[in-house]
């Protein structure tokens, strides 16, 4: 699967880089099965997703369940390849904030 691997979250619209890398270097990791995990700032979660095709386009869509500053949190999101080593996407909190993101591939 093209989206599998570890991706460094380089930018998010709602948060600056100081927040993104507060505890660890912000990342999204996706397994070939579509499961995975992410962390940015004080937000972390487990991912469950898959590739969705729309005509010639495709993207990885997922739901997530985890924590935001030790409070339970969940939501959804999507990722779309810009090229083989970079993605654009969005992470949304259930009934809350949403933010676009840009990430670069660290490993396959």
Backbone as JSON Lines, residues from 0, in Angstrom:
{"i":0,"aa":"X","n":[0.84,-1.19,0.0],"ca":[0.0,0.0,0.0],"c":[0.89,1.25,0.0]}
{"i":1,"aa":"X","n":[0.57,2.18,-0.85],"ca":[1.39,3.39,-1.03],"c":[1.49,4.27,0.22]}
{"i":2,"aa":"X","n":[0.51,4.17,1.1],"ca":[0.48,5.04,2.27],"c":[1.2,4.45,3.47]}
{"i":3,"aa":"X","n":[1.59,3.18,3.38],"ca":[2.24,2.56,4.54],"c":[3.63,3.16,4.75]}
{"i":4,"aa":"X","n":[4.01,3.2,6.01],"ca":[5.29,3.76,6.39],"c":[5.14,4.76,7.52]}
{"i":5,"aa":"X","n":[6.24,5.38,7.83],"ca":[6.26,6.42,8.88],"c":[6.42,7.77,8.21]}
{"i":6,"aa":"X","n":[5.56,8.7,8.58],"ca":[5.51,10.04,7.99],"c":[5.72,11.08,9.08]}
{"i":7,"aa":"X","n":[6.58,12.02,8.82],"ca":[6.85,13.15,9.73],"c":[5.83,14.24,9.46]}
{"i":8,"aa":"X","n":[5.02,14.58,10.45],"ca":[4.08,15.69,10.28],"c":[4.89,16.98,10.36]}
{"i":9,"aa":"X","n":[4.99,17.68,9.24],"ca":[5.81,18.88,9.14],"c":[5.01,20.15,9.44]}
{"i":10,"aa":"X","n":[3.72,20.15,9.09],"ca":[2.89,21.34,9.28],"c":[1.45,20.93,9.59]}
{"i":11,"aa":"X","n":[0.82,21.73,10.44],"ca":[-0.62,21.62,10.66],"c":[-1.16,23.05,10.74]}
{"i":12,"aa":"X","n":[-2.33,23.28,10.15],"ca":[-2.89,24.63,10.1],"c":[-3.22,25.18,11.48]}
{"i":13,"aa":"X","n":[-3.69,24.33,12.4],"ca":[-4.15,24.82,13.7],"c":[-3.08,24.94,14.77]}
{"i":14,"aa":"X","n":[-1.93,24.29,14.58],"ca":[-0.92,24.28,15.62],"c":[0.46,24.59,15.04]}
{"i":15,"aa":"X","n":[1.29,25.28,15.82],"ca":[2.64,25.61,15.36],"c":[3.6,24.45,15.65]}
{"i":16,"aa":"X","n":[4.81,24.57,15.12],"ca":[5.78,23.47,15.23],"c":[6.2,23.22,16.68]}
{"i":17,"aa":"X","n":[6.21,24.24,17.53],"ca":[6.55,24.02,18.94],"c":[5.55,23.07,19.59]}
{"i":18,"aa":"X","n":[4.26,23.25,19.28],"ca":[3.26,22.35,19.84],"c":[3.36,20.96,19.2]}
{"i":19,"aa":"X","n":[3.51,20.91,17.87],"ca":[3.54,19.62,17.17],"c":[4.57,18.68,17.76]}
{"i":20,"aa":"X","n":[5.75,19.19,18.09],"ca":[6.86,18.36,18.56],"c":[7.07,18.44,20.08]}
{"i":21,"aa":"X","n":[6.02,18.8,20.82],"ca":[6.12,19.02,22.27],"c":[6.65,17.78,23.01]}
{"i":22,"aa":"X","n":[6.12,16.59,22.72],"ca":[6.55,15.37,23.42],"c":[7.46,14.5,22.58]}
{"i":23,"aa":"X","n":[7.11,14.33,21.31],"ca":[7.91,13.56,20.35],"c":[7.84,14.28,19.02]}
{"i":24,"aa":"X","n":[8.71,13.91,18.1],"ca":[8.62,14.46,16.75],"c":[7.29,13.96,16.14]}
{"i":25,"aa":"X","n":[6.44,14.91,15.74],"ca":[5.09,14.58,15.26],"c":[5.16,13.6,14.08]}
{"i":26,"aa":"X","n":[4.29,12.57,14.11],"ca":[4.34,11.53,13.08],"c":[2.97,10.88,12.88]}
{"i":27,"aa":"X","n":[2.86,10.21,11.74],"ca":[1.78,9.26,11.46],"c":[2.47,8.01,10.94]}
{"i":28,"aa":"X","n":[2.09,6.85,11.48],"ca":[2.64,5.58,11.01],"c":[1.49,4.69,10.56]}
{"i":29,"aa":"X","n":[1.59,4.18,9.34],"ca":[0.52,3.36,8.77],"c":[1.1,2.02,8.34]}
{"i":30,"aa":"X","n":[0.46,0.95,8.79],"ca":[0.84,-0.4,8.41],"c":[0.17,-0.76,7.07]}
{"i":31,"aa":"X","n":[0.71,-1.74,6.33],"ca":[0.08,-2.16,5.08],"c":[-1.38,-2.59,5.26]}
{"i":32,"aa":"X","n":[-1.75,-3.04,6.46],"ca":[-3.12,-3.47,6.74],"c":[-4.1,-2.3,6.89]}
{"i":33,"aa":"X","n":[-3.57,-1.07,7.02],"ca":[-4.42,0.09,7.23],"c":[-4.52,0.53,8.68]}
{"i":34,"aa":"X","n":[-3.96,-0.25,9.59],"ca":[-3.93,0.17,10.99],"c":[-2.7,1.06,11.19]}
{"i":35,"aa":"X","n":[-2.63,1.72,12.33],"ca":[-1.47,2.55,12.58],"c":[-1.66,3.41,13.82]}
{"i":36,"aa":"X","n":[-0.83,4.45,13.91],"ca":[-0.88,5.35,15.06],"c":[-0.32,6.7,14.66]}
{"i":37,"aa":"X","n":[-0.6,7.7,15.5],"ca":[-0.04,9.02,15.26],"c":[0.14,9.74,16.59]}
{"i":38,"aa":"X","n":[0.97,10.76,16.59],"ca":[1.07,11.67,17.72],"c":[1.56,13.02,17.22]}
{"i":39,"aa":"X","n":[0.91,14.04,17.72],"ca":[1.38,15.41,17.57],"c":[1.0,16.15,18.84]}
{"i":40,"aa":"X","n":[1.91,16.96,19.35],"ca":[1.64,17.65,20.61],"c":[1.23,16.67,21.68]}
{"i":41,"aa":"X","n":[0.1,16.95,22.34],"ca":[-0.4,16.08,23.39],"c":[-1.55,15.21,22.91]}
{"i":42,"aa":"X","n":[-1.63,15.03,21.6],"ca":[-2.69,14.22,20.98],"c":[-2.06,12.96,20.41]}
{"i":43,"aa":"X","n":[-2.64,11.8,20.74],"ca":[-2.16,10.54,20.16],"c":[-3.35,9.65,19.89]}
{"i":44,"aa":"X","n":[-3.2,8.75,18.93],"ca":[-4.31,7.87,18.62],"c":[-3.91,6.67,17.79]}
{"i":45,"aa":"X","n":[-4.82,5.7,17.78],"ca":[-4.7,4.5,16.96],"c":[-5.57,4.7,15.72]}
{"i":46,"aa":"X","n":[-5.05,4.33,14.57],"ca":[-5.71,4.53,13.28],"c":[-6.27,3.22,12.75]}
{"i":47,"aa":"X","n":[-7.44,3.3,12.12],"ca":[-8.03,2.19,11.39],"c":[-8.55,2.76,10.08]}
{"i":48,"aa":"X","n":[-7.95,2.35,8.95],"ca":[-8.36,2.96,7.69],"c":[-8.09,2.1,6.48]}
{"i":49,"aa":"X","n":[-8.32,2.71,5.33],"ca":[-8.09,2.03,4.07],"c":[-8.12,3.0,2.92]}
{"i":50,"aa":"X","n":[-7.68,2.53,1.77],"ca":[-7.65,3.35,0.57],"c":[-9.04,3.38,-0.07]}
{"i":51,"aa":"X","n":[-9.49,4.57,-0.39],"ca":[-10.78,4.78,-1.04],"c":[-10.51,5.4,-2.41]}
{"i":52,"aa":"X","n":[-11.08,4.79,-3.45],"ca":[-10.89,5.3,-4.81],"c":[-12.11,6.08,-5.24]}
{"i":53,"aa":"X","n":[-11.86,7.21,-5.92],"ca":[-12.92,8.05,-6.46],"c":[-12.51,8.41,-7.88]}
{"i":54,"aa":"X","n":[-12.99,7.62,-8.83],"ca":[-12.54,7.82,-10.21],"c":[-11.07,7.51,-10.33]}
{"i":55,"aa":"X","n":[-10.29,8.47,-10.82],"ca":[-8.84,8.3,-10.96],"c":[-8.09,8.63,-9.68]}
{"i":56,"aa":"X","n":[-8.76,9.34,-8.76],"ca":[-8.12,9.73,-7.51],"c":[-8.31,8.67,-6.44]}
{"i":57,"aa":"X","n":[-7.42,8.69,-5.47],"ca":[-7.56,7.83,-4.31],"c":[-6.99,8.55,-3.11]}
{"i":58,"aa":"X","n":[-7.45,8.16,-1.94],"ca":[-6.89,8.68,-0.7],"c":[-7.08,7.64,0.4]}
{"i":59,"aa":"X","n":[-6.3,7.8,1.44],"ca":[-6.38,6.93,2.61],"c":[-7.32,7.62,3.6]}
{"i":60,"aa":"X","n":[-8.44,6.99,3.93],"ca":[-9.39,7.53,4.89],"c":[-9.34,6.68,6.14]}
{"i":61,"aa":"X","n":[-9.46,7.33,7.31],"ca":[-9.34,6.6,8.56],"c":[-10.2,7.2,9.66]}
{"i":62,"aa":"X","n":[-10.46,6.36,10.64],"ca":[-11.0,6.82,11.92],"c":[-9.89,6.64,12.94]}
{"i":63,"aa":"X","n":[-9.99,7.34,14.04],"ca":[-8.98,7.19,15.09],"c":[-9.62,7.29,16.47]}
{"i":64,"aa":"X","n":[-8.93,6.68,17.43],"ca":[-9.37,6.69,18.81],"c":[-8.12,6.86,19.66]}
{"i":65,"aa":"X","n":[-8.17,7.79,20.63],"ca":[-6.98,8.02,21.43],"c":[-7.2,9.02,22.54]}
{"i":66,"aa":"X","n":[-6.21,9.9,22.71],"ca":[-6.22,10.87,23.81],"c":[-5.79,12.25,23.36]}
{"i":67,"aa":"X","n":[-6.33,13.25,24.05],"ca":[-5.93,14.65,23.9],"c":[-5.7,15.17,25.3]}
{"i":68,"aa":"X","n":[-4.44,15.34,25.69],"ca":[-4.08,15.76,27.05],"c":[-4.73,14.85,28.1]}
{"i":69,"aa":"X","n":[-4.62,13.56,27.92],"ca":[-5.14,12.52,28.83],"c":[-6.65,12.39,28.85]}
{"i":70,"aa":"X","n":[-7.37,13.17,28.05],"ca":[-8.82,12.98,27.91],"c":[-9.07,12.13,26.68]}
{"i":71,"aa":"X","n":[-10.07,11.26,26.75],"ca":[-10.42,10.44,25.59],"c":[-10.78,11.33,24.42]}
{"i":72,"aa":"X","n":[-10.36,10.92,23.24],"ca":[-10.65,11.68,22.02],"c":[-10.77,10.69,20.86]}
{"i":73,"aa":"X","n":[-11.5,11.09,19.85],"ca":[-11.64,10.26,18.65],"c":[-11.96,11.17,17.48]}
{"i":74,"aa":"X","n":[-11.94,10.58,16.29],"ca":[-12.24,11.38,15.11],"c":[-11.98,10.61,13.84]}
{"i":75,"aa":"X","n":[-11.7,11.37,12.8],"ca":[-11.48,10.79,11.49],"c":[-10.43,11.62,10.76]}
{"i":76,"aa":"X","n":[-10.11,11.19,9.55],"ca":[-9.16,11.95,8.76],"c":[-8.94,11.31,7.41]}
{"i":77,"aa":"X","n":[-8.11,11.96,6.63],"ca":[-7.75,11.44,5.32],"c":[-6.37,11.93,4.95]}
{"i":78,"aa":"X","n":[-5.72,11.18,4.06],"ca":[-4.39,11.52,3.54],"c":[-4.41,11.31,2.04]}
{"i":79,"aa":"X","n":[-3.74,12.18,1.32],"ca":[-3.64,12.05,-0.14],"c":[-2.19,12.28,-0.56]}
{"i":80,"aa":"X","n":[-1.66,11.38,-1.38],"ca":[-0.28,11.5,-1.85],"c":[-0.13,12.72,-2.76]}
{"i":81,"aa":"X","n":[0.89,13.54,-2.47],"ca":[1.28,14.6,-3.41],"c":[2.31,14.03,-4.38]}
{"i":82,"aa":"X","n":[3.22,13.25,-3.84],"ca":[4.19,12.44,-4.59],"c":[4.54,11.28,-3.67]}
{"i":83,"aa":"X","n":[5.47,10.42,-4.06],"ca":[5.69,9.2,-3.27],"c":[6.25,9.47,-1.87]}
{"i":84,"aa":"X","n":[6.76,10.68,-1.62],"ca":[7.35,10.99,-0.32],"c":[6.68,12.12,0.43]}
{"i":85,"aa":"X","n":[5.52,12.58,-0.02],"ca":[4.81,13.63,0.73],"c":[3.3,13.47,0.58]}
{"i":86,"aa":"X","n":[2.61,13.85,1.65],"ca":[1.15,13.75,1.68],"c":[0.54,15.03,2.24]}
{"i":87,"aa":"X","n":[-0.66,15.32,1.8],"ca":[-1.52,16.33,2.39],"c":[-2.65,15.58,3.06]}
{"i":88,"aa":"X","n":[-3.29,16.18,4.03],"ca":[-4.42,15.52,4.65],"c":[-5.12,16.39,5.65]}
{"i":89,"aa":"X","n":[-5.95,15.73,6.45],"ca":[-6.72,16.41,7.48],"c":[-6.98,15.44,8.62]}
{"i":90,"aa":"X","n":[-6.92,15.96,9.84],"ca":[-7.32,15.22,11.02],"c":[-8.47,15.99,11.67]}
{"i":91,"aa":"X","n":[-9.53,15.28,12.0],"ca":[-10.71,15.89,12.61],"c":[-10.99,15.22,13.95]}
{"i":92,"aa":"X","n":[-11.32,16.05,14.95],"ca":[-11.78,15.56,16.25],"c":[-13.29,15.44,16.18]}
{"i":93,"aa":"X","n":[-13.84,14.34,16.73],"ca":[-15.28,14.17,16.76],"c":[-15.93,15.35,17.47]}
{"i":94,"aa":"X","n":[-16.84,16.04,16.79],"ca":[-17.54,17.22,17.3],"c":[-16.58,18.3,17.79]}
{"i":95,"aa":"X","n":[-15.46,18.48,17.07],"ca":[-14.47,19.47,17.5],"c":[-13.65,20.01,16.36]}
{"i":96,"aa":"X","n":[-12.41,20.35,16.68],"ca":[-11.49,20.96,15.73],"c":[-11.16,20.03,14.57]}
{"i":97,"aa":"X","n":[-10.71,20.64,13.5],"ca":[-10.14,19.91,12.38],"c":[-8.96,20.73,11.87]}
{"i":98,"aa":"X","n":[-7.96,20.04,11.35],"ca":[-6.78,20.74,10.85],"c":[-6.2,20.03,9.64]}
{"i":99,"aa":"X","n":[-5.8,20.82,8.66],"ca":[-5.06,20.25,7.54],"c":[-3.65,19.94,8.02]}
{"i":100,"aa":"X","n":[-2.97,19.07,7.27],"ca":[-1.6,18.71,7.61],"c":[-0.79,18.43,6.35]}
{"i":101,"aa":"X","n":[0.51,18.55,6.5],"ca":[1.47,18.18,5.46],"c":[2.49,17.28,6.14]}
{"i":102,"aa":"X","n":[2.81,16.14,5.51],"ca":[3.77,15.21,6.09],"c":[4.74,14.71,5.03]}
{"i":103,"aa":"X","n":[5.94,14.36,5.48],"ca":[7.0,13.83,4.61],"c":[7.36,12.42,5.06]}
{"i":104,"aa":"X","n":[7.61,11.54,4.09],"ca":[7.95,10.15,4.41],"c":[9.3,10.07,5.11]}
{"i":105,"aa":"X","n":[9.32,9.33,6.22],"ca":[10.57,9.04,6.94],"c":[11.09,7.67,6.53]}
{"i":106,"aa":"X","n":[10.15,6.67,6.48],"ca":[10.53,5.31,6.08],"c":[9.34,4.61,5.46]}
{"i":107,"aa":"X","n":[9.61,3.55,4.7],"ca":[8.55,2.79,4.05],"c":[8.05,1.68,4.93]}
